[in-house]
PDB file of C-alpha atoms in Angstrom:
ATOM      1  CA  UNK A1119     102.600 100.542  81.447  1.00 84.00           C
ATOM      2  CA  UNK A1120     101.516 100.855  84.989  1.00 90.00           C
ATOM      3  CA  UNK A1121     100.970  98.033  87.103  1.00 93.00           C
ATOM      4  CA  UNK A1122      99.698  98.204  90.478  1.00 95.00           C
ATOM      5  CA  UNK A1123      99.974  94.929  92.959  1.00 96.00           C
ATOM      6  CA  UNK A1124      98.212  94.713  96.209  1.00 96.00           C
ATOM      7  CA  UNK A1125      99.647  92.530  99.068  1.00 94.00           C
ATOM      8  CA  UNK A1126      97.694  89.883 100.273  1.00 94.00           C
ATOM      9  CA  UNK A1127      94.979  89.455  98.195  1.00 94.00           C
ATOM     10  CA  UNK A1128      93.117  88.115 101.185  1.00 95.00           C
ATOM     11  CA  UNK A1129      93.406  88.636 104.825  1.00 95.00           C
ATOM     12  CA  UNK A1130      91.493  87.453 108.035  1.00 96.00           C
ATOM     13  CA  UNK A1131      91.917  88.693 111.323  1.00 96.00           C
ATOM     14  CA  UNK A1132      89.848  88.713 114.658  1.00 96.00           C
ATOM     15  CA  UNK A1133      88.290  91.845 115.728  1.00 97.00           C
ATOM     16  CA  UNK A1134      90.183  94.655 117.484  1.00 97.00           C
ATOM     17  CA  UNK A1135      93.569  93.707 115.498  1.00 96.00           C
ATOM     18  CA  UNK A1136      95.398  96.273 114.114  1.00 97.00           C
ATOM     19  CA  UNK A1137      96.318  95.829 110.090  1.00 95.00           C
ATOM     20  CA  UNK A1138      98.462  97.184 106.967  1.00 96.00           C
ATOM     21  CA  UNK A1139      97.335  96.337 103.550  1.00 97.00           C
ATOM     22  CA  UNK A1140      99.836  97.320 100.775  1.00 97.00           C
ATOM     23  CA  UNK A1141     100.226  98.153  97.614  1.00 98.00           C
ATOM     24  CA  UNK A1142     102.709  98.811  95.043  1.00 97.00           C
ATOM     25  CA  UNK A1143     102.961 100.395  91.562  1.00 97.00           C
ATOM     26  CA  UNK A1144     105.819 100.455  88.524  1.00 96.00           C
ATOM     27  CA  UNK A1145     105.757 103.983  87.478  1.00 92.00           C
ATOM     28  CA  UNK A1146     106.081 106.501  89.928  1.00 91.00           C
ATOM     29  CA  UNK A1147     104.963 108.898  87.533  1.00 88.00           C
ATOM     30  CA  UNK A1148     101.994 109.454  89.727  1.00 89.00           C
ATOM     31  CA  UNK A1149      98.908 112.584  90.178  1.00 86.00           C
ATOM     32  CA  UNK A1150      97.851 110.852  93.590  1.00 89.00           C
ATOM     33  CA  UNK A1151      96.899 107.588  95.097  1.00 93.00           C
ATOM     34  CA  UNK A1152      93.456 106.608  95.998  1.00 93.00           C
ATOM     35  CA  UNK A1153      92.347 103.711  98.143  1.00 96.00           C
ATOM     36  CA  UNK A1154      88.475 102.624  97.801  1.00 95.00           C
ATOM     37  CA  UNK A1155      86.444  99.594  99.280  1.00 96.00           C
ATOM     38  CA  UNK A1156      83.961  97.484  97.701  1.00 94.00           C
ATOM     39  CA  UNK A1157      81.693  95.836  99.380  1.00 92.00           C
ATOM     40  CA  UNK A1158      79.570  92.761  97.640  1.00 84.00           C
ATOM     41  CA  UNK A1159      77.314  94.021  94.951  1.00 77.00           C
ATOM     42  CA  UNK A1160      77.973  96.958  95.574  1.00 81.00           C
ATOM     43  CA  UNK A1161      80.254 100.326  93.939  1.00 84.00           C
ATOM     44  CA  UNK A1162      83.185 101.619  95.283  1.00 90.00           C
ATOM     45  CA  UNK A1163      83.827 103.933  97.798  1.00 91.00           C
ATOM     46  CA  UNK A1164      86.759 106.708  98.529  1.00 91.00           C
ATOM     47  CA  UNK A1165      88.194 106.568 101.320  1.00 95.00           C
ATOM     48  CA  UNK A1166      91.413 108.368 101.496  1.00 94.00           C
ATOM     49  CA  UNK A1167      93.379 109.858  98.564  1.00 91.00           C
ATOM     50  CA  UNK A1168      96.875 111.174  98.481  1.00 92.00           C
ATOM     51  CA  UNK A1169      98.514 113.850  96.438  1.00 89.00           C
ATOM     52  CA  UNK A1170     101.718 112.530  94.769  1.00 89.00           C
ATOM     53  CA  UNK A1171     103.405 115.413  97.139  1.00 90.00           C
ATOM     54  CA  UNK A1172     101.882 114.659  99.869  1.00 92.00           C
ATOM     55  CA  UNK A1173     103.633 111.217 102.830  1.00 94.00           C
ATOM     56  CA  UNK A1174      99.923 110.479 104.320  1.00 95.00           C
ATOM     57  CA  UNK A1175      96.270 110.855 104.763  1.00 94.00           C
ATOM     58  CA  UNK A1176      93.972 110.066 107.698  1.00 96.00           C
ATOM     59  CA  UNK A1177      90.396 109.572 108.356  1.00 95.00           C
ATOM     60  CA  UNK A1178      88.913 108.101 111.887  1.00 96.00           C
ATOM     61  CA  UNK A1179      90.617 104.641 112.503  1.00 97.00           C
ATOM     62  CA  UNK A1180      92.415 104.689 108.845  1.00 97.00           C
ATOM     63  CA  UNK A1181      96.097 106.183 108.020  1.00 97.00           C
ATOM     64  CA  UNK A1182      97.118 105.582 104.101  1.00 97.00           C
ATOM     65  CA  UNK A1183     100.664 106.742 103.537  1.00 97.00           C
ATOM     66  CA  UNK A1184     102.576 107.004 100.104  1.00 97.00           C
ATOM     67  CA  UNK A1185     106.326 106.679  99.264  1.00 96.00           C
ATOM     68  CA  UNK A1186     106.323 107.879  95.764  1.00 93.00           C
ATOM     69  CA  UNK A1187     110.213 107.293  95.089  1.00 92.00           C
ATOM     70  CA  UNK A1188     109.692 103.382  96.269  1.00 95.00           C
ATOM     71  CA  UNK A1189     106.450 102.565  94.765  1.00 96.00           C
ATOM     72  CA  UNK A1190     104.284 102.115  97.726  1.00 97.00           C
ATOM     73  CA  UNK A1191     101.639 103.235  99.864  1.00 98.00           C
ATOM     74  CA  UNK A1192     100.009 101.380 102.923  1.00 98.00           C
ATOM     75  CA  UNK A1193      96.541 101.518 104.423  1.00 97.00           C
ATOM     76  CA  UNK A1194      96.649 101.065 107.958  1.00 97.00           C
ATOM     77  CA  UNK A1195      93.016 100.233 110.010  1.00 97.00           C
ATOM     78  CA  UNK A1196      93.432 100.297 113.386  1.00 97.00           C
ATOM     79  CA  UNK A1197      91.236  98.671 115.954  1.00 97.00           C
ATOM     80  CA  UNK A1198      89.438  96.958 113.400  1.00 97.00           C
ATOM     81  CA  UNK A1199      85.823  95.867 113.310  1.00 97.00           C
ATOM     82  CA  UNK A1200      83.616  93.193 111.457  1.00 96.00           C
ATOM     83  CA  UNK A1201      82.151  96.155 109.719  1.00 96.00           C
ATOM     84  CA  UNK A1202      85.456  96.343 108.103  1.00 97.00           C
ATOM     85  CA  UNK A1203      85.325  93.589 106.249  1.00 97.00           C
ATOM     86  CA  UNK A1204      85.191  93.989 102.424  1.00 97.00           C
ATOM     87  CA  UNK A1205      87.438  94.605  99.435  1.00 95.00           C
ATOM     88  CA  UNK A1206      90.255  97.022  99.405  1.00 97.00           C
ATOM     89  CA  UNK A1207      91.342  98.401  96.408  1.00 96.00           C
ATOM     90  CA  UNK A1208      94.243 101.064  95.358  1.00 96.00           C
ATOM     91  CA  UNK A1209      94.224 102.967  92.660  1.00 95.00           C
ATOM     92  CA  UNK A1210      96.679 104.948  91.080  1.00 93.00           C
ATOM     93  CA  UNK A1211      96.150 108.480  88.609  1.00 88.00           C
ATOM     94  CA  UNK A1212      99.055 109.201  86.415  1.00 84.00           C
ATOM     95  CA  UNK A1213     100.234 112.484  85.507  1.00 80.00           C
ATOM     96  CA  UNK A1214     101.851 113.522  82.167  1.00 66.00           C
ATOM     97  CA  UNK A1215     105.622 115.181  81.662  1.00 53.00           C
ATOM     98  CA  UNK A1216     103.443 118.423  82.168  1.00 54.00           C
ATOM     99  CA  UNK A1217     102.233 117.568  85.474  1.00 51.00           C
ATOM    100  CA  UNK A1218      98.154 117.549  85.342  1.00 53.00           C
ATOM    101  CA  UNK A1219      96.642 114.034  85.483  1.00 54.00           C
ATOM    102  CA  UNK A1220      95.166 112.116  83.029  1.00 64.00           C
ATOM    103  CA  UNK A1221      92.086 110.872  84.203  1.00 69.00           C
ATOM    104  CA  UNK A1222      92.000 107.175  84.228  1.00 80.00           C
ATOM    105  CA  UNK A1223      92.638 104.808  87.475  1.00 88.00           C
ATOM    106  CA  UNK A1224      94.972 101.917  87.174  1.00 91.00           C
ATOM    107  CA  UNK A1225      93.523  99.451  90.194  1.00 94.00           C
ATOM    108  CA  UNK A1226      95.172  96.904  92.000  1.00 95.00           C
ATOM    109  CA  UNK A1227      93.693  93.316  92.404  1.00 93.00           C
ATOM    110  CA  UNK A1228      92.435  94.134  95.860  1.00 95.00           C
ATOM    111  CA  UNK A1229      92.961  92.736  99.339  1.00 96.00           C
ATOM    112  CA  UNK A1230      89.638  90.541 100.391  1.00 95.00           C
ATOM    113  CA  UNK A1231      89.633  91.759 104.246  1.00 97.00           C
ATOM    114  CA  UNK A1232      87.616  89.701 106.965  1.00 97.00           C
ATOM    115  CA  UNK A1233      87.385  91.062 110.096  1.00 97.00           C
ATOM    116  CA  UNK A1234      85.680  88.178 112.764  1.00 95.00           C
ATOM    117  CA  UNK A1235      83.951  88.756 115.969  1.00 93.00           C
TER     118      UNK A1235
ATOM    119  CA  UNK B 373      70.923 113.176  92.102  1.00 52.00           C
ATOM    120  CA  UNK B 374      72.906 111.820  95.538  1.00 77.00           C
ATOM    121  CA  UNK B 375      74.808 109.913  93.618  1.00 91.00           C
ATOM    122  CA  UNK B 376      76.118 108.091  90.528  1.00 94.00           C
ATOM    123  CA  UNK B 377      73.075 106.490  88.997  1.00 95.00           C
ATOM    124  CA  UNK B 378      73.664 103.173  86.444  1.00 96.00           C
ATOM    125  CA  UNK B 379      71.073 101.277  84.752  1.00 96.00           C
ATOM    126  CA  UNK B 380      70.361  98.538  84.740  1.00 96.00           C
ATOM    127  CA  UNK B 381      71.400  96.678  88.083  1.00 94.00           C
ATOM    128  CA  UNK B 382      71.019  93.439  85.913  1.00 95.00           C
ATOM    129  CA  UNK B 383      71.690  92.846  82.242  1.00 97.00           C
ATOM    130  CA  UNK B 384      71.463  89.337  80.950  1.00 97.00           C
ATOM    131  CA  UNK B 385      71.187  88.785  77.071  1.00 97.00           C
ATOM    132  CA  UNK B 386      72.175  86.566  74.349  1.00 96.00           C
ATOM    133  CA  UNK B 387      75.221  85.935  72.665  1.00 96.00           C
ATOM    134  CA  UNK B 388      75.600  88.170  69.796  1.00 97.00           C
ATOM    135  CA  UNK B 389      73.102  90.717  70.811  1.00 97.00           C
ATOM    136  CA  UNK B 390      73.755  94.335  71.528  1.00 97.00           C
ATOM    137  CA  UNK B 391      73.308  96.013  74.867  1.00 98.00           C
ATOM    138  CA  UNK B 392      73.015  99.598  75.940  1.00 98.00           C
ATOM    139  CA  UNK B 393      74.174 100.477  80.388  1.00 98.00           C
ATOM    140  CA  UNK B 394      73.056 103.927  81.295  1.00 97.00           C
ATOM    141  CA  UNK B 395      75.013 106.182  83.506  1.00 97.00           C
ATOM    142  CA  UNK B 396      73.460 109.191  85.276  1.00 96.00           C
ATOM    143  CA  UNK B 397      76.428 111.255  86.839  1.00 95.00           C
ATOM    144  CA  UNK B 398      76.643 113.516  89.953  1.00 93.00           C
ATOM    145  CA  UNK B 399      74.783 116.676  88.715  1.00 90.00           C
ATOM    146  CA  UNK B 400      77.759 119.336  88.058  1.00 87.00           C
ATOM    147  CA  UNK B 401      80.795 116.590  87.752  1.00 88.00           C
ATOM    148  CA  UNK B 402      82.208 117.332  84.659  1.00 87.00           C
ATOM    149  CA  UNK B 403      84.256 114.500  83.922  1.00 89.00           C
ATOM    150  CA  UNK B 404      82.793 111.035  83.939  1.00 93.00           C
ATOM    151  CA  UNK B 405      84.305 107.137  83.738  1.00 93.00           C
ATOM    152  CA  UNK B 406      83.688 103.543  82.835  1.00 96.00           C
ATOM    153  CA  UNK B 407      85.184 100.598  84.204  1.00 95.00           C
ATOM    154  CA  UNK B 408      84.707  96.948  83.989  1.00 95.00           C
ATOM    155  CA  UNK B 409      85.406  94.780  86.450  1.00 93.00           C
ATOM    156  CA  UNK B 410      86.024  90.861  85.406  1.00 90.00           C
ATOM    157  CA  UNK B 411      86.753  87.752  87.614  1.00 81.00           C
ATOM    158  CA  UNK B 412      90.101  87.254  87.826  1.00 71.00           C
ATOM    159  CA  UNK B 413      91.175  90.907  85.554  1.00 75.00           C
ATOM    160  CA  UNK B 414      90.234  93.027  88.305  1.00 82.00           C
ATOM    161  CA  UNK B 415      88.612  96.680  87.697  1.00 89.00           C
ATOM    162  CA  UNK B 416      90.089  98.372  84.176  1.00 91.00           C
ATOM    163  CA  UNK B 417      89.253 101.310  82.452  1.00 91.00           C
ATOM    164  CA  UNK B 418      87.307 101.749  79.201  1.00 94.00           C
ATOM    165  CA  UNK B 419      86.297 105.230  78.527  1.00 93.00           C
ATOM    166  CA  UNK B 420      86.850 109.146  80.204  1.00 89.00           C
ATOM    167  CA  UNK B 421      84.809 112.179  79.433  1.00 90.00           C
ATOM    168  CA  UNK B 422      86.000 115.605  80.294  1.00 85.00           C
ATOM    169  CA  UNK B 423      83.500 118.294  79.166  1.00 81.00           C
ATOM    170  CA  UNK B 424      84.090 119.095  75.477  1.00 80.00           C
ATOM    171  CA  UNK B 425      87.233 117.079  75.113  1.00 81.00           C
ATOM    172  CA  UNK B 426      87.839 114.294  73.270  1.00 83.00           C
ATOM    173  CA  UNK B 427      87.226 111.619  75.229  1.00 87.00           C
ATOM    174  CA  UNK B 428      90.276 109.048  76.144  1.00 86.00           C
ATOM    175  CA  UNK B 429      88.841 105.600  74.865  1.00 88.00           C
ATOM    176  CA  UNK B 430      92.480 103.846  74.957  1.00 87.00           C
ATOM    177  CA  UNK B 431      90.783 101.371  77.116  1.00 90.00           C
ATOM    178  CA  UNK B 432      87.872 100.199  75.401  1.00 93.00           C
ATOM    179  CA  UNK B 433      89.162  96.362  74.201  1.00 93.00           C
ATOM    180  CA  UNK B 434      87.359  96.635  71.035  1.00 93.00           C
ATOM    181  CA  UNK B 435      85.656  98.257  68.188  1.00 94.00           C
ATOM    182  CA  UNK B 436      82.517  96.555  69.308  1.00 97.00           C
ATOM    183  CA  UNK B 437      82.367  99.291  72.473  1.00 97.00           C
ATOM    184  CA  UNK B 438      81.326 102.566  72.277  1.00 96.00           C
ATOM    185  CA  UNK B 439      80.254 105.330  74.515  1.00 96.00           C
ATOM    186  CA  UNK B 440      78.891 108.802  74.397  1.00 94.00           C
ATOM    187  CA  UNK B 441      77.978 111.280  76.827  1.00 93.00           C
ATOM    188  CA  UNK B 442      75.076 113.450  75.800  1.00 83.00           C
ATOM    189  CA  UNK B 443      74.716 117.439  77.047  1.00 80.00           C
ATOM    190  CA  UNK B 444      77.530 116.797  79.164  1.00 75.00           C
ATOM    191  CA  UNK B 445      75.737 114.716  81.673  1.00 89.00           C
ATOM    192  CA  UNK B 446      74.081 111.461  80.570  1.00 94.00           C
ATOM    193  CA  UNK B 447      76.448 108.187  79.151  1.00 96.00           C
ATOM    194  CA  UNK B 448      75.865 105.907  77.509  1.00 97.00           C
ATOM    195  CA  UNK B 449      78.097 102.747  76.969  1.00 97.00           C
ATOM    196  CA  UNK B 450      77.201 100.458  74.053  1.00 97.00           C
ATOM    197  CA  UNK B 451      78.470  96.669  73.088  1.00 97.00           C
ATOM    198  CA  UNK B 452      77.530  95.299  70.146  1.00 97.00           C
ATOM    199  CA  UNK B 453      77.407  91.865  68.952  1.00 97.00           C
ATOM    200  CA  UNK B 454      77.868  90.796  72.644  1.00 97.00           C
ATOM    201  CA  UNK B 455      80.723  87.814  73.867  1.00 96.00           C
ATOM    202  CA  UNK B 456      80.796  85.677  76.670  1.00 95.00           C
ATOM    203  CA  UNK B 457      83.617  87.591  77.278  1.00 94.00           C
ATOM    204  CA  UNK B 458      82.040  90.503  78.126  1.00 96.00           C
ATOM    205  CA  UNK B 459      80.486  89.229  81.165  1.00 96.00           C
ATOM    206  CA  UNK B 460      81.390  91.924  83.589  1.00 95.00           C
ATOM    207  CA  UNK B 461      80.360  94.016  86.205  1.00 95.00           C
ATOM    208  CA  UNK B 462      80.634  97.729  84.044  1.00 97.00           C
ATOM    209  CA  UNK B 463      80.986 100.364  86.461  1.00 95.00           C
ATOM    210  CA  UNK B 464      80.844 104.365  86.272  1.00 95.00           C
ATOM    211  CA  UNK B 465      82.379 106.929  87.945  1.00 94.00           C
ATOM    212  CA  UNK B 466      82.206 110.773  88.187  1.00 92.00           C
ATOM    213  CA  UNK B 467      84.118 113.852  89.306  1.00 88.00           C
ATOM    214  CA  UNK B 468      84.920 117.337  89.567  1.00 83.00           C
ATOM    215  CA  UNK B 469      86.938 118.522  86.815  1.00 71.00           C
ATOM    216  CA  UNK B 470      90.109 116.152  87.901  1.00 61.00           C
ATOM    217  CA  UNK B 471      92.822 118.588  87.293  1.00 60.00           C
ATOM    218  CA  UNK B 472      92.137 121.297  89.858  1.00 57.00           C
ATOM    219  CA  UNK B 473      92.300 120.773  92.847  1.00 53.00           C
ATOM    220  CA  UNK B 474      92.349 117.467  95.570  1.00 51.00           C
ATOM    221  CA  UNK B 475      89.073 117.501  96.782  1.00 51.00           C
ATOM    222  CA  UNK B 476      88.210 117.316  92.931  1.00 54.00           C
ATOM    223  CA  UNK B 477      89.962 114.253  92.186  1.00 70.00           C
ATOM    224  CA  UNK B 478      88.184 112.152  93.688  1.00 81.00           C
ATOM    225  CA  UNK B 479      85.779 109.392  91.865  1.00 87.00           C
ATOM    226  CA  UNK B 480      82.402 108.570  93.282  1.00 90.00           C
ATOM    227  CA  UNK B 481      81.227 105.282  91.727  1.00 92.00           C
ATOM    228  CA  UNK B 482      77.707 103.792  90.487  1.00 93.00           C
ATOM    229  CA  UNK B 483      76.749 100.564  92.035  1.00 92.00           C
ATOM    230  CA  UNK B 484      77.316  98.999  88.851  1.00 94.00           C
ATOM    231  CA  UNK B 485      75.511  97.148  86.388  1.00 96.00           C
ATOM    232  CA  UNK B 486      75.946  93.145  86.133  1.00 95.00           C
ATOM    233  CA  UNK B 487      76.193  92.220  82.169  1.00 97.00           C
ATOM    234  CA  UNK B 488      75.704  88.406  81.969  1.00 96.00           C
ATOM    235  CA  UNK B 489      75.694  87.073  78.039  1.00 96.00           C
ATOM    236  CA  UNK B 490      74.632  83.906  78.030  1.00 95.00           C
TER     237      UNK B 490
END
């Protein structure tokens, strides 16, 4: 069964810092890697996913990356802002001995992210 | 519509009664989601729709949940005889048919609706 950790589950940091969030999963048996955020009350949003054969994804002041062999991937905000601050969650697709995906998410707990002016 | 629709925003009922959350998908997403999301369990899945497929319910953590998806667009997810347990925030997502493609992959989620049995 897959299990996806996310490392730390909460993080504050003054505005302008640069941080990595990470997460983990068991089964590298993977379709891609998806990382969302969530802010209070509120759904999720995409913000980068990764194809299982692809090393990394960017968009503006975010870089995810994905090791597939080790387990991990890494969302990297630079230059961060308070408008930053909210849940970060990664989500993982599996794919079958065939290689199309299933389509159900396995989510990690999230990292609770405050960014401070 | 924009976006993924859900209704209610708010759900509070009774122990023991049954409750119906509505999910209005992104018009032309084929394949659509539920989640719940618990304190302290984080977000799981319950249910996936893929057109005409038999849906995958090896999440749903009972016999007391259901779900259907009517014409292909509309869901509907259904507990019955509600639990404190169930308390959740039940969330739906849509996408693109999930196997073609990466832009297609991705899941835009509903804002959720809050089930509180009291």
């Amino acid at each position: 069964k897959q299990e996806v950790t996310q490392i730390p589950a909460a993080l504050s940091v003054p505005e302008g810092e640069n941080l990595v969030l990470n997460c983990s999963f068991t089964d590298s048996a993977i379709y891609n890697l998806q990382w969302f955020r969530q802010d209070p009350g509120k759904g999720l949003t995409s913000l980068l996913l990764i194809q299982s054969s692809q090393r990394e994804q960017t968009s503006g002041r975010l870089n995810a990356s994905l090791d597939k062999s080790s387990g991990r991937s890494t969302l990297y905000i630079a230059a961060s802002q308070p408008g930053d601050s909210a849940t970060y969650l990664c989500a993982v697709r599996p794919s079958n001995a065939g290689g199309t995906s299933y389509g159900k998410l396995t989510f990690g707990q999230g990292t609770i992210l405050t960014v401070h002016p | 519509g924009a976006g993924v629709s859900q209704s209610p925003s708010n759900k509070v009922t009774e122990k023991g009664k049954d409750v119906e959350l509505r999910c209005d998908p992104i018009s032309g997403h084929t394949a659509l989601y539920w989640y719940r999301q618990s304190l302290g369990q984080g977000l799981e899945f319950l249910i996936y729709f893929q057109g005409n497929s038999a849906p995958d319910k090896s999440g749903l953590p009972s016999d007391r949940f259901s779900a259907e998806r009517t014409g292909g667009s509309v869901s509907t997810l259904t507990i019955q005889r509600t639990q404190q347990e169930d308390s959740a925030v039940y969330l739906c997502a849509s996408s693109l048919r999930p196997d073609r493609g990466e832009a297609k992959n991705i899941q835009y989620f509903g804002a959720g609706t809050r089930l509180s049995v009291l």
